[in-house]
Structures are given as C-alpha cells and as structure tokens.
PDB file of C-alpha atoms in Angstrom:
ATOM      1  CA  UNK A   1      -0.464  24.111   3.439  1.00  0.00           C
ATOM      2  CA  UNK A   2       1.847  21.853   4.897  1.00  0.00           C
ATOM      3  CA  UNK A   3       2.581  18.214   3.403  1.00  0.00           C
ATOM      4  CA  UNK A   4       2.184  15.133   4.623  1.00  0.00           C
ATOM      5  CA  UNK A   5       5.744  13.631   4.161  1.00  0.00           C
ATOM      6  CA  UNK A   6       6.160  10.042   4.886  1.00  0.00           C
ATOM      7  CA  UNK A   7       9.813   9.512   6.069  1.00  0.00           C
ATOM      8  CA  UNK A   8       9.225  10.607   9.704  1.00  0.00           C
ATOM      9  CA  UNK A   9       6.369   8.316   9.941  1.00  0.00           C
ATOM     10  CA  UNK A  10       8.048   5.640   8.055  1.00  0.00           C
ATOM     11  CA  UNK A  11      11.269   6.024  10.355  1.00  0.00           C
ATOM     12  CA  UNK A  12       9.550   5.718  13.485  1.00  0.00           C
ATOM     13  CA  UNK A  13       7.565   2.602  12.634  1.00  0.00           C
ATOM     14  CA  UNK A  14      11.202   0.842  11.448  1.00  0.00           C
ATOM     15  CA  UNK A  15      12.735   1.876  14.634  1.00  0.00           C
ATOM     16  CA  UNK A  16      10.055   0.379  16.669  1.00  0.00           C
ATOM     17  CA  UNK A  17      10.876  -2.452  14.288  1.00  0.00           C
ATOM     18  CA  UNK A  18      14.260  -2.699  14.525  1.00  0.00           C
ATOM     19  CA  UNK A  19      13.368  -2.983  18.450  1.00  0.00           C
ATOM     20  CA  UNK A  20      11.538  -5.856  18.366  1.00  0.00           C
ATOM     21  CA  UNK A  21      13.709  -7.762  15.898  1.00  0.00           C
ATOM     22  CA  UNK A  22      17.051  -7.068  18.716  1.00  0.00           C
ATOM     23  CA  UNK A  23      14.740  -8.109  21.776  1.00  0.00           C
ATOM     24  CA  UNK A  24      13.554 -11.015  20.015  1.00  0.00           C
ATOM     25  CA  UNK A  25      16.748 -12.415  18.774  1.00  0.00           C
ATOM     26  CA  UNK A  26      15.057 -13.405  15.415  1.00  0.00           C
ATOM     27  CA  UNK A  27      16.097 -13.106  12.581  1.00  0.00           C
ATOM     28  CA  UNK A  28      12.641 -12.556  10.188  1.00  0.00           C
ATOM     29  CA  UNK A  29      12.919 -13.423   6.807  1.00  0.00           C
ATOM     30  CA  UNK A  30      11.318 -11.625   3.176  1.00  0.00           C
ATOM     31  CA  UNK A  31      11.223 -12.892  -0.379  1.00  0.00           C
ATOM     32  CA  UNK A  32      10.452 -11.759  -3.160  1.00  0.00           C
ATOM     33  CA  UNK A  33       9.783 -12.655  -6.476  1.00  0.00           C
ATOM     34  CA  UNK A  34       9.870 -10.117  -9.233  1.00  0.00           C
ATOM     35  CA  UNK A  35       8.807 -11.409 -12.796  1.00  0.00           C
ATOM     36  CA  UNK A  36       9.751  -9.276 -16.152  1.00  0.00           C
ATOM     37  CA  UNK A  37      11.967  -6.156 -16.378  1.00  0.00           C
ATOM     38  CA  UNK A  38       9.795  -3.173 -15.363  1.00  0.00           C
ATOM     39  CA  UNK A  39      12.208  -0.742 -14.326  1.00  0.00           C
ATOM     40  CA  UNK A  40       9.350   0.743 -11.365  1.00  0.00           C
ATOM     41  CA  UNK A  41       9.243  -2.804 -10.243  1.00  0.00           C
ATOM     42  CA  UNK A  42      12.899  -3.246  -9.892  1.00  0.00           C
ATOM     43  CA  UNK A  43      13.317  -0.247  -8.205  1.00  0.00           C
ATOM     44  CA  UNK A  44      10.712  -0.784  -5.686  1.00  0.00           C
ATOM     45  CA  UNK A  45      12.298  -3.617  -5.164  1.00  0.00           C
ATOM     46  CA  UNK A  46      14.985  -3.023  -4.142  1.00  0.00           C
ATOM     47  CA  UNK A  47      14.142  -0.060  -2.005  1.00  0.00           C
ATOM     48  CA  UNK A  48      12.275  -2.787  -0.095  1.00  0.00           C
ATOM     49  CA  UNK A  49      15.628  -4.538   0.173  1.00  0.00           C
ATOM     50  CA  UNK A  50      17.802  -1.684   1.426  1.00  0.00           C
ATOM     51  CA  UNK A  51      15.438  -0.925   4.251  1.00  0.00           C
ATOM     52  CA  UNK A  52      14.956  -4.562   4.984  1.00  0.00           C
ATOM     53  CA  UNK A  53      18.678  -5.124   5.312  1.00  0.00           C
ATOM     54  CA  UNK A  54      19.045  -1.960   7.798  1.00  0.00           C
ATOM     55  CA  UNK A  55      16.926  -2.501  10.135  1.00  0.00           C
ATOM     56  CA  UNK A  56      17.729  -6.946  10.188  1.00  0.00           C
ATOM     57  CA  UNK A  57      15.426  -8.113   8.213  1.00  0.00           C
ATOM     58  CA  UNK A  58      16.880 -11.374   6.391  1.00  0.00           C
ATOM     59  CA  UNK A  59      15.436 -10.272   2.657  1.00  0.00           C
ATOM     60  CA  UNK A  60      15.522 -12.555  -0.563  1.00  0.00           C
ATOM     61  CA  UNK A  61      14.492 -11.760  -4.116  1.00  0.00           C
ATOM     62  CA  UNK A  62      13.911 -14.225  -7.061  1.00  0.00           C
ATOM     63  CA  UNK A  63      13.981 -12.923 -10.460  1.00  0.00           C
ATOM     64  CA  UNK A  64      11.828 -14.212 -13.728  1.00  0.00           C
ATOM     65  CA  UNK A  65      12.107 -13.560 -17.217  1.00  0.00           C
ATOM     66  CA  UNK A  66       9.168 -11.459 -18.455  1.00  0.00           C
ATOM     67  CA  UNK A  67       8.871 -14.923 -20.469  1.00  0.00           C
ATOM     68  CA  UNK A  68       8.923 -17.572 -17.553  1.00  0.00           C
ATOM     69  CA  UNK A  69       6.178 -19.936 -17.500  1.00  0.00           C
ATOM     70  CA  UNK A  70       3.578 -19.768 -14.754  1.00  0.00           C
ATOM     71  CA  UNK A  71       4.857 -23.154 -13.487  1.00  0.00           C
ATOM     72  CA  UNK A  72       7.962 -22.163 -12.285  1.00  0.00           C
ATOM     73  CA  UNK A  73       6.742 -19.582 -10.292  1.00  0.00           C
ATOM     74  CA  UNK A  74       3.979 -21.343  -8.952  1.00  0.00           C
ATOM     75  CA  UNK A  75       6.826 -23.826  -7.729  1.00  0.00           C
ATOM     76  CA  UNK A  76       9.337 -20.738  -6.199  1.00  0.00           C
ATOM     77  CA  UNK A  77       6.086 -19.917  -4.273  1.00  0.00           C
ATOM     78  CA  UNK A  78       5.217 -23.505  -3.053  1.00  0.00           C
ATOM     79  CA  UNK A  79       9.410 -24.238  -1.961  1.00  0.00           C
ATOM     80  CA  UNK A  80       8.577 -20.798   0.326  1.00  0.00           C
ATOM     81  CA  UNK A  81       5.575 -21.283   1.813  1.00  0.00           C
ATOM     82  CA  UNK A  82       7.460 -24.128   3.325  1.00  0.00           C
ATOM     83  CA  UNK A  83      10.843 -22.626   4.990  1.00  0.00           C
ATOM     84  CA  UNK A  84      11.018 -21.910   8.026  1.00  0.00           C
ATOM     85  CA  UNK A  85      13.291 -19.316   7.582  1.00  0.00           C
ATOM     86  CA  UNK A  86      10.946 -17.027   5.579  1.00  0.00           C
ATOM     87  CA  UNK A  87       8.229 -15.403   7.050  1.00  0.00           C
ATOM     88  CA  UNK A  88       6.470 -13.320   4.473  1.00  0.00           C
ATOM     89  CA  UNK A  89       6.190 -13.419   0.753  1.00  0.00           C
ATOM     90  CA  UNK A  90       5.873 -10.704  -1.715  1.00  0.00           C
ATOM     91  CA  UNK A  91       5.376 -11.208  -5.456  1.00  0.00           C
ATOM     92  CA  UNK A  92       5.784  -7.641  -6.651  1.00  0.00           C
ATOM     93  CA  UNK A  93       2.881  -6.164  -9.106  1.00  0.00           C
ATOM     94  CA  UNK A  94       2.124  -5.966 -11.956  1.00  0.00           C
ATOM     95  CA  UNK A  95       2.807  -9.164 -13.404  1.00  0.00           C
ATOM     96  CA  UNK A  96       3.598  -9.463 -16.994  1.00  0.00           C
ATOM     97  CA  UNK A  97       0.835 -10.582 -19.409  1.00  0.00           C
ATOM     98  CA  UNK A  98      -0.402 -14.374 -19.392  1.00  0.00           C
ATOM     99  CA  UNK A  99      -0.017 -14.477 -15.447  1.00  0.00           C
ATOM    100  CA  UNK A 100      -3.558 -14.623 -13.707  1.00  0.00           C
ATOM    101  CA  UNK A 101      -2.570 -12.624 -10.504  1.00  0.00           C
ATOM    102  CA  UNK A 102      -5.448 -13.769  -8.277  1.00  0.00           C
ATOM    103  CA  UNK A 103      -3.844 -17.074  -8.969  1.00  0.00           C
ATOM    104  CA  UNK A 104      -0.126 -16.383  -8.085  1.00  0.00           C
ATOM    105  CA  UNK A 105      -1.333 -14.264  -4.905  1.00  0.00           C
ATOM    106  CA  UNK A 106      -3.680 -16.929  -3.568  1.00  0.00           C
ATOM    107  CA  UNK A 107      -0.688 -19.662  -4.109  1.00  0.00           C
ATOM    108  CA  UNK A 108       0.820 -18.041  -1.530  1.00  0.00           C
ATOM    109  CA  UNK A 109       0.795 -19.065   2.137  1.00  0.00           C
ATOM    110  CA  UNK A 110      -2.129 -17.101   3.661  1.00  0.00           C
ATOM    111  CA  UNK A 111       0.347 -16.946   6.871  1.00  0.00           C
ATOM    112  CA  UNK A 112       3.365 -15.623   5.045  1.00  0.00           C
ATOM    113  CA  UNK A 113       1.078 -12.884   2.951  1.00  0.00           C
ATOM    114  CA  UNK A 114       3.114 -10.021   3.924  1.00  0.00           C
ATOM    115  CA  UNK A 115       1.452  -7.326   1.174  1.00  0.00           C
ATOM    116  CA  UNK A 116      -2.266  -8.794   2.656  1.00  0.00           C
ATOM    117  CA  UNK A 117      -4.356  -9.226  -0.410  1.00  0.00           C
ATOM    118  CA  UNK A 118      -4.250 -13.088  -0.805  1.00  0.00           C
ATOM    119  CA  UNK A 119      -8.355 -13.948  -1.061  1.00  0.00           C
ATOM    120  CA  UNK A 120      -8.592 -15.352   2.877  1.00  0.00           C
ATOM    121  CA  UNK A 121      -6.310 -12.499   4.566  1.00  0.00           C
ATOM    122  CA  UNK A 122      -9.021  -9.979   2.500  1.00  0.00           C
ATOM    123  CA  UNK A 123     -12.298 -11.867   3.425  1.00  0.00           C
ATOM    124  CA  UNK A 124     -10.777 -11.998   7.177  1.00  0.00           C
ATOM    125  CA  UNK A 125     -10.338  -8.214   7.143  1.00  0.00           C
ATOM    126  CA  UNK A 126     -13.429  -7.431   5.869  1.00  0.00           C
ATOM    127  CA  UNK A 127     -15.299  -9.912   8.380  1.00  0.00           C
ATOM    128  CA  UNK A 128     -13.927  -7.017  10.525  1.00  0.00           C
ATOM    129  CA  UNK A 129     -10.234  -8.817  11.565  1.00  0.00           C
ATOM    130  CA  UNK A 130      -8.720  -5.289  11.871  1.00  0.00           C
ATOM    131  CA  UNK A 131      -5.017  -6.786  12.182  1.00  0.00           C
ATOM    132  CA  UNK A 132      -5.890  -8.917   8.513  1.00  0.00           C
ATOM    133  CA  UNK A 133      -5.435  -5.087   7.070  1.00  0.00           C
ATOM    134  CA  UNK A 134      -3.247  -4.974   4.007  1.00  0.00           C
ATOM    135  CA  UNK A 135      -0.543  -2.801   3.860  1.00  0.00           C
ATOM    136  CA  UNK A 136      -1.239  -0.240   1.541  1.00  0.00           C
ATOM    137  CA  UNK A 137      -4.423   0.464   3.160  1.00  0.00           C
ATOM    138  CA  UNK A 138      -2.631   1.075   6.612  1.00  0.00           C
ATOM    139  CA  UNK A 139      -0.403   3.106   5.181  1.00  0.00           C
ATOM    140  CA  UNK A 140      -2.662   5.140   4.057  1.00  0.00           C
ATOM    141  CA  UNK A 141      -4.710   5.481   7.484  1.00  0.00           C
ATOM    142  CA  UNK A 142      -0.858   6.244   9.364  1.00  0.00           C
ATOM    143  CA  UNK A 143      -0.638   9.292   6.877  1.00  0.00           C
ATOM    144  CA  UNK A 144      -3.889   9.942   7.506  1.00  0.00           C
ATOM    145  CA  UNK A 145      -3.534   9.462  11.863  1.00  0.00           C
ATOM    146  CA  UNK A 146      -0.210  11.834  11.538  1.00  0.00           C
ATOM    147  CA  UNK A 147      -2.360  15.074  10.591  1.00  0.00           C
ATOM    148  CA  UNK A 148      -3.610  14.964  14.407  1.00  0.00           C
ATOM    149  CA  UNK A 149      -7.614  15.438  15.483  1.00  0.00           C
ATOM    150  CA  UNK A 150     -10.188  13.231  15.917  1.00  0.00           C
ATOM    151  CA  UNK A 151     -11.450  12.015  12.492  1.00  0.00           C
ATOM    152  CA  UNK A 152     -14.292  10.190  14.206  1.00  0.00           C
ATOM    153  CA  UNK A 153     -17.703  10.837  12.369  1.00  0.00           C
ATOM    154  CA  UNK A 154     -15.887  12.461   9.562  1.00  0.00           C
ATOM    155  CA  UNK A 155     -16.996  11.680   5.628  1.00  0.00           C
ATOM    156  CA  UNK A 156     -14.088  10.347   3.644  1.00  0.00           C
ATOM    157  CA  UNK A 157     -14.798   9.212  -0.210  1.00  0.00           C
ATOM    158  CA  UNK A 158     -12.025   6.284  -1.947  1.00  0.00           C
ATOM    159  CA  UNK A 159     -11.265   6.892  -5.538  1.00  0.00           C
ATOM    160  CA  UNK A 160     -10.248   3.436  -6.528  1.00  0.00           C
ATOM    161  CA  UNK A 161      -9.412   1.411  -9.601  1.00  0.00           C
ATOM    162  CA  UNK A 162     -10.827  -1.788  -8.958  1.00  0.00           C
ATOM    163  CA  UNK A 163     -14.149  -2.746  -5.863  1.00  0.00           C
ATOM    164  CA  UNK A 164     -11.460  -5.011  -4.294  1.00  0.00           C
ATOM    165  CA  UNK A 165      -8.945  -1.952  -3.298  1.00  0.00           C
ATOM    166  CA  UNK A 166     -12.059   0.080  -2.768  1.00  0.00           C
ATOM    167  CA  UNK A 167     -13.989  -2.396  -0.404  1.00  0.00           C
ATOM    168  CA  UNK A 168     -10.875  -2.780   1.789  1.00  0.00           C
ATOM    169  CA  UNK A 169      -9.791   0.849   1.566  1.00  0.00           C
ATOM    170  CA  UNK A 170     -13.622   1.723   3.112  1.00  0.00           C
ATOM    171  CA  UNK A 171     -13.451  -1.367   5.409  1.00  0.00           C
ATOM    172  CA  UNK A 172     -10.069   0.604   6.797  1.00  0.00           C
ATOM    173  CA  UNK A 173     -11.200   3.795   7.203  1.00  0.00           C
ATOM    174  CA  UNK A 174     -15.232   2.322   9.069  1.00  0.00           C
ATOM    175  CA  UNK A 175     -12.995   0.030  11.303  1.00  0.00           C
ATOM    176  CA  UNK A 176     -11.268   3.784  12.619  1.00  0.00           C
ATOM    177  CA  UNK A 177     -14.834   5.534  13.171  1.00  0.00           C
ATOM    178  CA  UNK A 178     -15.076   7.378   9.815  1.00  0.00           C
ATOM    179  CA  UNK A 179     -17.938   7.721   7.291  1.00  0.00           C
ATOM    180  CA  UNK A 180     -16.912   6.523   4.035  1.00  0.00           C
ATOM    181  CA  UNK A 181     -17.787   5.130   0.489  1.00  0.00           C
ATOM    182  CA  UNK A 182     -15.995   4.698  -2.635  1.00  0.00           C
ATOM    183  CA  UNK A 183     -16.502   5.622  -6.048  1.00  0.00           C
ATOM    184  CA  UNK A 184     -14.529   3.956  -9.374  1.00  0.00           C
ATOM    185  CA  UNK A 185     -12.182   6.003 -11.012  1.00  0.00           C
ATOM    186  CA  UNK A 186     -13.857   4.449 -14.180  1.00  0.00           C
ATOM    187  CA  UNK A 187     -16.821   6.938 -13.712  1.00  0.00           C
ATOM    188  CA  UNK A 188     -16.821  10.622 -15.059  1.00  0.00           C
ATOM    189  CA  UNK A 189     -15.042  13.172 -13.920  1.00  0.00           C
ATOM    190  CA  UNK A 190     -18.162  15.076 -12.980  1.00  0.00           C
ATOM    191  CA  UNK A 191     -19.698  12.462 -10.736  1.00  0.00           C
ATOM    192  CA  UNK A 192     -16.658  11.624  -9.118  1.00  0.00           C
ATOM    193  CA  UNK A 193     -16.407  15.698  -8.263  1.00  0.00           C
ATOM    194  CA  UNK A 194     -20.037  15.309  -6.587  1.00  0.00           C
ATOM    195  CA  UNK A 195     -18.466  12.973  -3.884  1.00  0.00           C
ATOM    196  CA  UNK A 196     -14.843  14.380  -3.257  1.00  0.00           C
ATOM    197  CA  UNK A 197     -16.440  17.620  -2.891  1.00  0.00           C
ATOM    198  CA  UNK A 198     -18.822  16.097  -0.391  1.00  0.00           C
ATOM    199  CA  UNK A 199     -15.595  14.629   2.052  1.00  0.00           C
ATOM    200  CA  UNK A 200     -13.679  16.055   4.194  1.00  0.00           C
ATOM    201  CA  UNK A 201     -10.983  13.356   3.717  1.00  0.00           C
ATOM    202  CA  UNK A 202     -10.150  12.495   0.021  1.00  0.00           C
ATOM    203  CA  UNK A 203      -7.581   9.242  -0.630  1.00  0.00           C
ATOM    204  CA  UNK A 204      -6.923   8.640  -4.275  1.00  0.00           C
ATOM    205  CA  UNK A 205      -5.053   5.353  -5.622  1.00  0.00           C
ATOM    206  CA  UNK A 206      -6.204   4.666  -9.128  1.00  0.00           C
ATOM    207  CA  UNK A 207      -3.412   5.747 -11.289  1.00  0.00           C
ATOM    208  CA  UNK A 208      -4.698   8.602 -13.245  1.00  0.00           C
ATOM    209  CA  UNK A 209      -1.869  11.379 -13.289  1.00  0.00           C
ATOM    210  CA  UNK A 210      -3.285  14.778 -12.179  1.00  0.00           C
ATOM    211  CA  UNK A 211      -6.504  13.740 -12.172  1.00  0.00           C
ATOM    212  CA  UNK A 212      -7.977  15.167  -8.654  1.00  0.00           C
ATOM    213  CA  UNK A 213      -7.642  19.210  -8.954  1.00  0.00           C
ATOM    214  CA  UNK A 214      -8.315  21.820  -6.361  1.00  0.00           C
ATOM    215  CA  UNK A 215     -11.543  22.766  -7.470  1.00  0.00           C
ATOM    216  CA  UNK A 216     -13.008  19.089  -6.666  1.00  0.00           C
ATOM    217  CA  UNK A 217     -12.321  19.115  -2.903  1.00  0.00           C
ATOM    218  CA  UNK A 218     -12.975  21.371  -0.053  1.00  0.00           C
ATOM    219  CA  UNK A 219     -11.238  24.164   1.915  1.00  0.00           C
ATOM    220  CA  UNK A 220      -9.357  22.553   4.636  1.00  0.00           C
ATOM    221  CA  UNK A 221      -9.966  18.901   3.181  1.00  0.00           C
ATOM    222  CA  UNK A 222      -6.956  16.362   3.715  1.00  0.00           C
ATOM    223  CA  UNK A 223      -6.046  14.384   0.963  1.00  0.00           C
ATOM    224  CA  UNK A 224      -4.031  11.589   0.926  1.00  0.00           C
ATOM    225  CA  UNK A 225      -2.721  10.497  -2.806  1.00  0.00           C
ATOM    226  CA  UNK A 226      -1.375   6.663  -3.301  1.00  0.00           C
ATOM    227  CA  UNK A 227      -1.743   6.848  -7.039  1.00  0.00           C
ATOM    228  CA  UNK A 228       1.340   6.881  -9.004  1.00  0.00           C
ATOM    229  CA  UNK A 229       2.153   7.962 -13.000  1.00  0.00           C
ATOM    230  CA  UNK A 230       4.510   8.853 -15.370  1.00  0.00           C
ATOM    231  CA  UNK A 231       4.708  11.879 -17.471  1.00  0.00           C
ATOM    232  CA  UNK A 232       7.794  12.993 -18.929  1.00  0.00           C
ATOM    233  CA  UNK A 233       9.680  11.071 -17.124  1.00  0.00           C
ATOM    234  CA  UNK A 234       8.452  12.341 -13.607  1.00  0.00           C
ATOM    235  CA  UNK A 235       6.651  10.433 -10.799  1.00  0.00           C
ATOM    236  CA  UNK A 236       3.187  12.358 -10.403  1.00  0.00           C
ATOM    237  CA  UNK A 237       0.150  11.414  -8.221  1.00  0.00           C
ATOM    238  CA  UNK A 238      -3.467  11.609  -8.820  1.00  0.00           C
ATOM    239  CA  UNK A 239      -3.605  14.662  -7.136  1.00  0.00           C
ATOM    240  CA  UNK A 240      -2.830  18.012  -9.512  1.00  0.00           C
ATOM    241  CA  UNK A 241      -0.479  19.542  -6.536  1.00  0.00           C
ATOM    242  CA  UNK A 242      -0.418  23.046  -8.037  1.00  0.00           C
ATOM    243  CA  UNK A 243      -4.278  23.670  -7.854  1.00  0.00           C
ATOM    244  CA  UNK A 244      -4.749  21.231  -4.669  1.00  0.00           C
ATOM    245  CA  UNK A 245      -2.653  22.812  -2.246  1.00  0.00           C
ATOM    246  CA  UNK A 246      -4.617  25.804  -3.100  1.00  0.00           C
ATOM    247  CA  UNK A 247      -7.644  24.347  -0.917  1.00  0.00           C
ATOM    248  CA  UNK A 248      -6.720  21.537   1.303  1.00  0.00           C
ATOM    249  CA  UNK A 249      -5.383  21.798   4.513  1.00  0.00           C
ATOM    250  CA  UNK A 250      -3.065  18.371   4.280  1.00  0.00           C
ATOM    251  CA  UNK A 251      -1.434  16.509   1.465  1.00  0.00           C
ATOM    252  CA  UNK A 252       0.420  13.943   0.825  1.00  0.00           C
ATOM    253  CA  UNK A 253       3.165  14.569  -1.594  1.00  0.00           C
ATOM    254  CA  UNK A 254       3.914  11.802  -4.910  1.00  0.00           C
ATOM    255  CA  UNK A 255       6.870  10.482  -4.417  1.00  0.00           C
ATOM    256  CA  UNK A 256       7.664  10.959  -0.446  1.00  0.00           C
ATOM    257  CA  UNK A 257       4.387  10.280   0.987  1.00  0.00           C
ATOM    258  CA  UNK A 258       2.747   6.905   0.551  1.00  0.00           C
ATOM    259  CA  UNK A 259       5.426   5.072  -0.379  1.00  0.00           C
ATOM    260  CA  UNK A 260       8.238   5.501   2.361  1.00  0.00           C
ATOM    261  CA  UNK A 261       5.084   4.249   5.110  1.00  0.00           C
ATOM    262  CA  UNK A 262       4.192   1.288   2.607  1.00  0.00           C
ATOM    263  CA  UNK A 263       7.333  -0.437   2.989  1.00  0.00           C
ATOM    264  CA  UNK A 264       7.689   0.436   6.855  1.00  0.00           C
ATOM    265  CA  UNK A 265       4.189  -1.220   7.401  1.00  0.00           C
ATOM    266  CA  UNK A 266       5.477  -4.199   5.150  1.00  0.00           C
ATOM    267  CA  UNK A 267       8.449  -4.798   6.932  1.00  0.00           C
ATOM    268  CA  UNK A 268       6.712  -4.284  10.195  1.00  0.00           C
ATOM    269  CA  UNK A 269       4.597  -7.107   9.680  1.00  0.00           C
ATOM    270  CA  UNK A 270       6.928  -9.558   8.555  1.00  0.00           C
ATOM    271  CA  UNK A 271       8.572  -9.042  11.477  1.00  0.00           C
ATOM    272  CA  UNK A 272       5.585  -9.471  13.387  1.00  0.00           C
ATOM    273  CA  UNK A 273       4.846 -12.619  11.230  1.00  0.00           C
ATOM    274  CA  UNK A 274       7.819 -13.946  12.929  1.00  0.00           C
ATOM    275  CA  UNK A 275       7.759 -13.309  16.177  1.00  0.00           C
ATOM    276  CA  UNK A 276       4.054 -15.418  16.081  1.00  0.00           C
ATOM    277  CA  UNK A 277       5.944 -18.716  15.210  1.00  0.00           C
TER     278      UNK A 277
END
C-alpha cells in the first residue's frame, strides 16, 4: 500500500514559492507568537522558521511566558497588524490556560491571518470564498489531490474534534466535487465505524492516538490522518498504521504526511498575502 508522504508535495509548493518571492522582489514577512513552553509548540515553531528562512521568507517569533497576561499579547498582536513589513500572523496553538483563543485569533488582522481560522476568514470560506480556505484544510485536500483520479462524486466522512474544524473540513472537500459529512470524535466508537466504513475517503484530525483501525474502513479506501499523539514518547496519528495499511489503498503517514504540506501551504500564502499589497 503505498504512503502518502508529504515532502514531495510540500517541496514543490515552496519552490513555486520561492519563484514568486525572486520575481516579485518582495520580501514577505511572518510572525509569530508562541506563549508557554510546550516543547511540540516550540518545535513546530521553529520548523516553520527554517523553511521560512530558505525559501526568503522574512520570519519573526515572539515568545511569552506560560504566565504572561492576556494584555500583552493582545498588544504584540495590535503593533503587527499594523507593519507593513509583516504580512501574516500566526499565534501558534494551544494556548496555555486563562487565554480565550477565539479572542487572541480574532485580534488578529483578518488580512494578515495566515493559519485562516480568524471568525471572518472562516464565515468567508464557508459563504463558499474557496481562496478564504485555512491551511490545514488545504493541506489536507493536496494530500488528498496527489493520490491521482477523479474524486468527483466520491463519499468522504471528517472525524473531527470540534463542528468548527469539521464544518470547514466538509466545506473543503464539497467546494472540490466530493460527498461529505462529518461526525465528532466525541461519539462512540461504533457509530463513528458506521460512517468511515461507508467512505471511500476517510480524513481524521481529532487527536485520539490509534484510534481509526483497519477494520473501520474499506478495501481500497484513502485515508488521510492529521491527528497527532504521544505515546511513549513517539508521534502517532489517529490512524492504527499496522491494521490500516492492511485495507486502504493510500495513507498518509504520522509524522511525514500532513505536516511537511501544512507549513508549505502556510508559507505559500503569506507570500501571496504580500504580493496583494
């Protein structure tokens, strides 16, 4: 069964990035504020920053105290939204406790939402605005494009850990021709089993390690896992890899096969955030 890896993807969108960014002659600009010391945090971080920096991306981070007081950030957010020289802002997940994220995202500069899940960029999207669609959506649907075929009419079923990502993750997946519905992760096991085994296409992003397993999909199914865990340790996915490669045709791998195409599509539009000023 072969996986879906995300570094071939992920390299050709930051090459076509890089392109743009050297025929433009601007310089786009990324900040990001990271509150706490969660050690997954700081390393996405700076993976964000290293591929930023290679391909000319002009990339800032501002760092917070697990302790800092709302206000502060609030006003790191407000001096951004008003630089020219930044284009997008990120404020990396999940905040520590006493922040109301809602809040923090929607203080940021619809314009400069580079992650695309402040409250207007989301209501846009799902009014049908098809270039409004966040990131980790659309990195999904590029893993999802590279298996090749026409998807077109196909039934695809979200496993999602909140209606938000679910709405948005359905609203990408209609807005490309498929069928598709979500279901909670917060429901049983059993129901959730009825509608994966029901799809052809299966994408999973709630967080529960291992949780999908070979005998809820169907022969030849593709699924595409954006959850990540921690056992032991070890990155895992929501996807039980021993059992699921058993039946579907395509997977995507935990770590190798969201993530690399997440921060490709990020930097991509920042950069495309710039070149529209």
């Amino acid at each position: 069964m072969p996986l879906i890896y995300g570094k071939p993807i992920a390299d050709t969108i930051l090459s076509e990035t890089r392109r743009k960014i050297v025929l433009s002659g601007i310089v786009p600009g990324l900040a990001v504020i990271l509150v706490g010391d969660d050690a997954s945090s700081h390393l996405y971080v700076s993976l964000k920053e290293k591929a930023a920096k290679n391909i000319g991306i002009h990339f800032e981070k501002f760092l917070f105290s697990g302790d800092a007081d709302v206000y502060s950030v609030k006003k790191c957010i407000d001096e951004l939204n008003v630089r020219e020289d930044i284009h997008g802002i990120i404020v990396q997940l999940p905040l520590p406790a006493g922040f109301d994220t809602d809040e923090i995202i929607t203080r940021i500069d619809p314009k400069k939402d580079t992650d695309g899940f402040h409250k207007e960029t989301v209501h846009d999207f799902l009014q049908g605005k098809k270039e409004s669609c966040p990131v980790f959506p659309r990195a999904i649907l590029s893993l999802l494009q590279s298996t090749g075929g026409y998807h077109i009419g196909e039934k695809a079923i979200v496993i999602a850990n909140s209606s938000l990502m679910g709405e948005v993750m359905v609203q990408t997946l209609l807005l490309e021709g498929l069928q598709s519905e979500y279901i909670l992760s917060s429901e049983s096991a059993e129901n959730i089993a009825i509608k994966t085994k029901e799809a052809r296409i299966v994408v999973t992003a709630c967080g529960k390690a291992n949780f999908i397993t070979g005998d809820m999909v169907q022969e030849n199914s593709i699924v595409i896992d954006g959850g990540i865990s921690h056992i032991d340790n070890k990155i895992v996915g929501d996807a039980d890899r021993a059992t699921v490669e058993d039946k579907a045709k395509f997977l995507s791998p935990v770590s190798g096969g969201v993530g690399p195409v997440t921060v490709a599509t990020l930097l991509a539009r920042v950069t495309d955030a710039s070149l529209r000023k």
